[in-house]
PDB file of C-alpha atoms in Angstrom:
ATOM      1  CA  MET A   6       0.000   0.000   0.000  1.00  0.00           C
ATOM      2  CA  ALA A   7       2.790   2.424   0.871  1.00  0.00           C
ATOM      3  CA  VAL A   8       4.566   1.750  -2.427  1.00  0.00           C
ATOM      4  CA  LYS A   9       1.347   2.384  -4.406  1.00  0.00           C
ATOM      5  CA  THR A  10       0.266   5.550  -2.591  1.00  0.00           C
ATOM      6  CA  GLY A  11       3.459   7.404  -1.681  1.00  0.00           C
ATOM      7  CA  THR A  12       6.979   8.155  -2.716  1.00  0.00           C
ATOM      8  CA  PRO A  13       9.669   5.454  -2.549  1.00  0.00           C
ATOM      9  CA  GLU A  14      11.174   7.338   0.411  1.00  0.00           C
ATOM     10  CA  ALA A  15       7.850   7.302   2.280  1.00  0.00           C
ATOM     11  CA  ALA A  16       7.405   3.595   1.533  1.00  0.00           C
ATOM     12  CA  GLN A  17      10.903   2.960   2.883  1.00  0.00           C
ATOM     13  CA  LEU A  18       9.998   4.735   6.141  1.00  0.00           C
ATOM     14  CA  VAL A  19       6.793   2.689   6.469  1.00  0.00           C
ATOM     15  CA  ALA A  20       8.804  -0.493   5.916  1.00  0.00           C
ATOM     16  CA  ALA A  21      11.402   0.559   8.493  1.00  0.00           C
ATOM     17  CA  GLU A  22       8.677   1.308  11.045  1.00  0.00           C
ATOM     18  CA  CYS A  23       7.065  -2.091  10.406  1.00  0.00           C
ATOM     19  CA  VAL A  24      10.388  -3.869  10.923  1.00  0.00           C
ATOM     20  CA  VAL A  25      11.033  -1.964  14.179  1.00  0.00           C
ATOM     21  CA  LEU A  26       7.562  -2.929  15.418  1.00  0.00           C
ATOM     22  CA  ALA A  27       8.097  -6.588  14.485  1.00  0.00           C
ATOM     23  CA  GLU A  28      11.566  -6.668  16.075  1.00  0.00           C
ATOM     24  CA  THR A  29      10.228  -5.000  19.233  1.00  0.00           C
ATOM     25  CA  LYS A  30       7.560  -7.694  19.589  1.00  0.00           C
ATOM     26  CA  ASP A  31      10.067 -10.419  18.757  1.00  0.00           C
ATOM     27  CA  HIS A  32      12.440  -9.056  21.415  1.00  0.00           C
ATOM     28  CA  GLN A  33       9.634  -9.029  23.988  1.00  0.00           C
ATOM     29  CA  ASN A  34       8.722 -12.607  23.128  1.00  0.00           C
ATOM     30  CA  TRP A  35      12.301 -13.737  23.707  1.00  0.00           C
ATOM     31  CA  GLU A  36      12.347 -11.919  27.051  1.00  0.00           C
ATOM     32  CA  LEU A  37       9.210 -13.847  28.030  1.00  0.00           C
ATOM     33  CA  ILE A  38      10.818 -17.121  26.965  1.00  0.00           C
ATOM     34  CA  GLY A  39      13.773 -16.117  29.165  1.00  0.00           C
ATOM     35  CA  LYS A  40      11.400 -15.731  32.108  1.00  0.00           C
ATOM     36  CA  VAL A  41      10.050 -19.228  31.486  1.00  0.00           C
ATOM     37  CA  VAL A  42      13.617 -20.573  31.345  1.00  0.00           C
ATOM     38  CA  GLU A  43      14.414 -18.889  34.693  1.00  0.00           C
ATOM     39  CA  GLN A  44      11.598 -20.877  36.340  1.00  0.00           C
ATOM     40  CA  GLY A  45      13.316 -24.193  35.595  1.00  0.00           C
ATOM     41  CA  GLY A  46      11.550 -27.458  34.902  1.00  0.00           C
ATOM     42  CA  MET A  47      10.830 -29.298  31.667  1.00  0.00           C
ATOM     43  CA  LEU A  48      10.043 -26.187  29.615  1.00  0.00           C
ATOM     44  CA  ALA A  49      13.328 -24.623  30.694  1.00  0.00           C
ATOM     45  CA  LYS A  50      15.207 -27.715  29.533  1.00  0.00           C
ATOM     46  CA  VAL A  51      13.529 -27.525  26.133  1.00  0.00           C
ATOM     47  CA  LEU A  52      13.630 -23.749  25.641  1.00  0.00           C
ATOM     48  CA  GLY A  53      16.882 -22.921  27.463  1.00  0.00           C
ATOM     49  CA  PRO A  54      19.378 -23.844  24.734  1.00  0.00           C
ATOM     50  CA  ALA A  55      17.383 -22.017  22.033  1.00  0.00           C
ATOM     51  CA  TYR A  56      16.972 -18.952  24.237  1.00  0.00           C
ATOM     52  CA  LYS A  57      20.678 -18.731  24.996  1.00  0.00           C
ATOM     53  CA  ALA A  58      21.606 -19.267  21.347  1.00  0.00           C
ATOM     54  CA  VAL A  59      19.332 -16.520  20.032  1.00  0.00           C
ATOM     55  CA  GLU A  60      19.242 -13.945  22.864  1.00  0.00           C
ATOM     56  CA  ASN A  61      22.140 -11.789  21.609  1.00  0.00           C
ATOM     57  CA  ASP A  62      20.841 -11.948  18.041  1.00  0.00           C
ATOM     58  CA  GLU A  63      17.468 -10.586  19.164  1.00  0.00           C
ATOM     59  CA  ASP A  64      19.121  -7.630  20.903  1.00  0.00           C
ATOM     60  CA  HIS A  65      21.282  -7.038  17.844  1.00  0.00           C
ATOM     61  CA  HIS A  66      18.284  -7.086  15.484  1.00  0.00           C
ATOM     62  CA  LEU A  67      16.262  -4.635  17.578  1.00  0.00           C
ATOM     63  CA  TYR A  68      18.952  -2.012  18.160  1.00  0.00           C
ATOM     64  CA  HIS A  69      20.287  -2.109  14.614  1.00  0.00           C
ATOM     65  CA  THR A  70      16.788  -1.837  13.149  1.00  0.00           C
ATOM     66  CA  MET A  71      15.987   1.121  15.408  1.00  0.00           C
ATOM     67  CA  GLY A  72      19.206   2.813  14.275  1.00  0.00           C
ATOM     68  CA  TRP A  73      18.370   2.389  10.594  1.00  0.00           C
ATOM     69  CA  CYS A  74      14.831   3.704  11.135  1.00  0.00           C
ATOM     70  CA  ARG A  75      16.071   6.761  13.060  1.00  0.00           C
ATOM     71  CA  GLU A  76      18.629   7.650  10.387  1.00  0.00           C
ATOM     72  CA  LEU A  77      16.093   7.254   7.558  1.00  0.00           C
ATOM     73  CA  TRP A  78      13.722   9.596   9.425  1.00  0.00           C
ATOM     74  CA  ILE A  79      16.554  12.096   9.957  1.00  0.00           C
ATOM     75  CA  GLN A  80      17.299  11.935   6.233  1.00  0.00           C
ATOM     76  CA  SER A  81      13.602  12.444   5.406  1.00  0.00           C
ATOM     77  CA  LEU A  82      13.632  15.617   7.514  1.00  0.00           C
ATOM     78  CA  GLY A  83      16.396  17.067   5.366  1.00  0.00           C
ATOM     79  CA  MET A  84      19.256  16.488   7.790  1.00  0.00           C
ATOM     80  CA  PRO A  85      22.364  14.438   7.051  1.00  0.00           C
ATOM     81  CA  PRO A  86      21.969  10.813   8.155  1.00  0.00           C
ATOM     82  CA  VAL A  87      24.673   8.501   9.428  1.00  0.00           C
ATOM     83  CA  LEU A  88      24.392   5.504   7.105  1.00  0.00           C
ATOM     84  CA  PRO A  89      25.090   2.831   8.042  1.00  0.00           C
ATOM     85  CA  PRO A  90      23.937   3.914  11.509  1.00  0.00           C
ATOM     86  CA  PRO A  91      26.317   3.963  14.485  1.00  0.00           C
ATOM     87  CA  GLU A  92      24.624   0.859  15.932  1.00  0.00           C
ATOM     88  CA  GLU A  93      25.575  -1.066  12.783  1.00  0.00           C
ATOM     89  CA  VAL A  94      29.143   0.225  12.649  1.00  0.00           C
ATOM     90  CA  ARG A  95      29.744  -0.521  16.336  1.00  0.00           C
ATOM     91  CA  LYS A  96      27.964  -3.915  16.197  1.00  0.00           C
ATOM     92  CA  VAL A  97      25.767  -3.003  19.169  1.00  0.00           C
ATOM     93  CA  GLU A  98      24.145  -5.833  21.134  1.00  0.00           C
ATOM     94  CA  THR A  99      22.929  -4.131  24.326  1.00  0.00           C
ATOM     95  CA  ALA A 100      20.701  -1.187  25.264  1.00  0.00           C
ATOM     96  CA  ILE A 101      23.708   0.569  26.807  1.00  0.00           C
ATOM     97  CA  GLY A 102      25.730   0.011  23.655  1.00  0.00           C
ATOM     98  CA  ALA A 103      22.858   1.326  21.514  1.00  0.00           C
ATOM     99  CA  SER A 104      22.643   4.472  23.630  1.00  0.00           C
ATOM    100  CA  ARG A 105      26.391   5.031  23.405  1.00  0.00           C
ATOM    101  CA  ALA A 106      26.364   4.482  19.653  1.00  0.00           C
ATOM    102  CA  GLU A 107      23.528   6.970  19.151  1.00  0.00           C
ATOM    103  CA  GLN A 108      25.427   9.537  21.212  1.00  0.00           C
ATOM    104  CA  ARG A 109      28.378   9.175  18.799  1.00  0.00           C
ATOM    105  CA  ARG A 110      26.287  10.259  15.772  1.00  0.00           C
ATOM    106  CA  ASP A 111      27.682  13.797  15.684  1.00  0.00           C
ATOM    107  CA  GLU A 112      31.246  12.536  15.738  1.00  0.00           C
ATOM    108  CA  MET A 113      30.458  10.192  12.858  1.00  0.00           C
ATOM    109  CA  LEU A 114      29.000  13.119  10.913  1.00  0.00           C
ATOM    110  CA  GLY A 115      32.119  15.145  11.631  1.00  0.00           C
ATOM    111  CA  HIS A 116      30.367  17.527  14.036  1.00  0.00           C
ATOM    112  CA  HIS A 117      31.772  18.377  17.423  1.00  0.00           C
ATOM    113  CA  LYS A 118      29.526  19.329  20.321  1.00  0.00           C
ATOM    114  CA  HIS A 119      30.549  22.432  22.207  1.00  0.00           C
TER     115      HIS A 119
END
């Protein structure tokens, strides 16, 4: 629908927003699976290995997707984006790392805060 009714840039933003929403829900689901694993028992034995194997990937997907979406919005507002986003360059896998990467945007653009 976005491709048919808007510009390619607008459709790209809609797609980015959809991916962020999907990754946010996916991330929440994995957190819930983690809670089940913490309880122990048969479900923990079954889900534990999968949870541990995928947990870092889920964090990575969410923070990198959010970075791409933010930079595409910045670009759409007529400001210079950092592409690929700092989260991608720094291979962020935690909320703290994502925050630090976002704070480095200006440096990556060549700006210096005073």
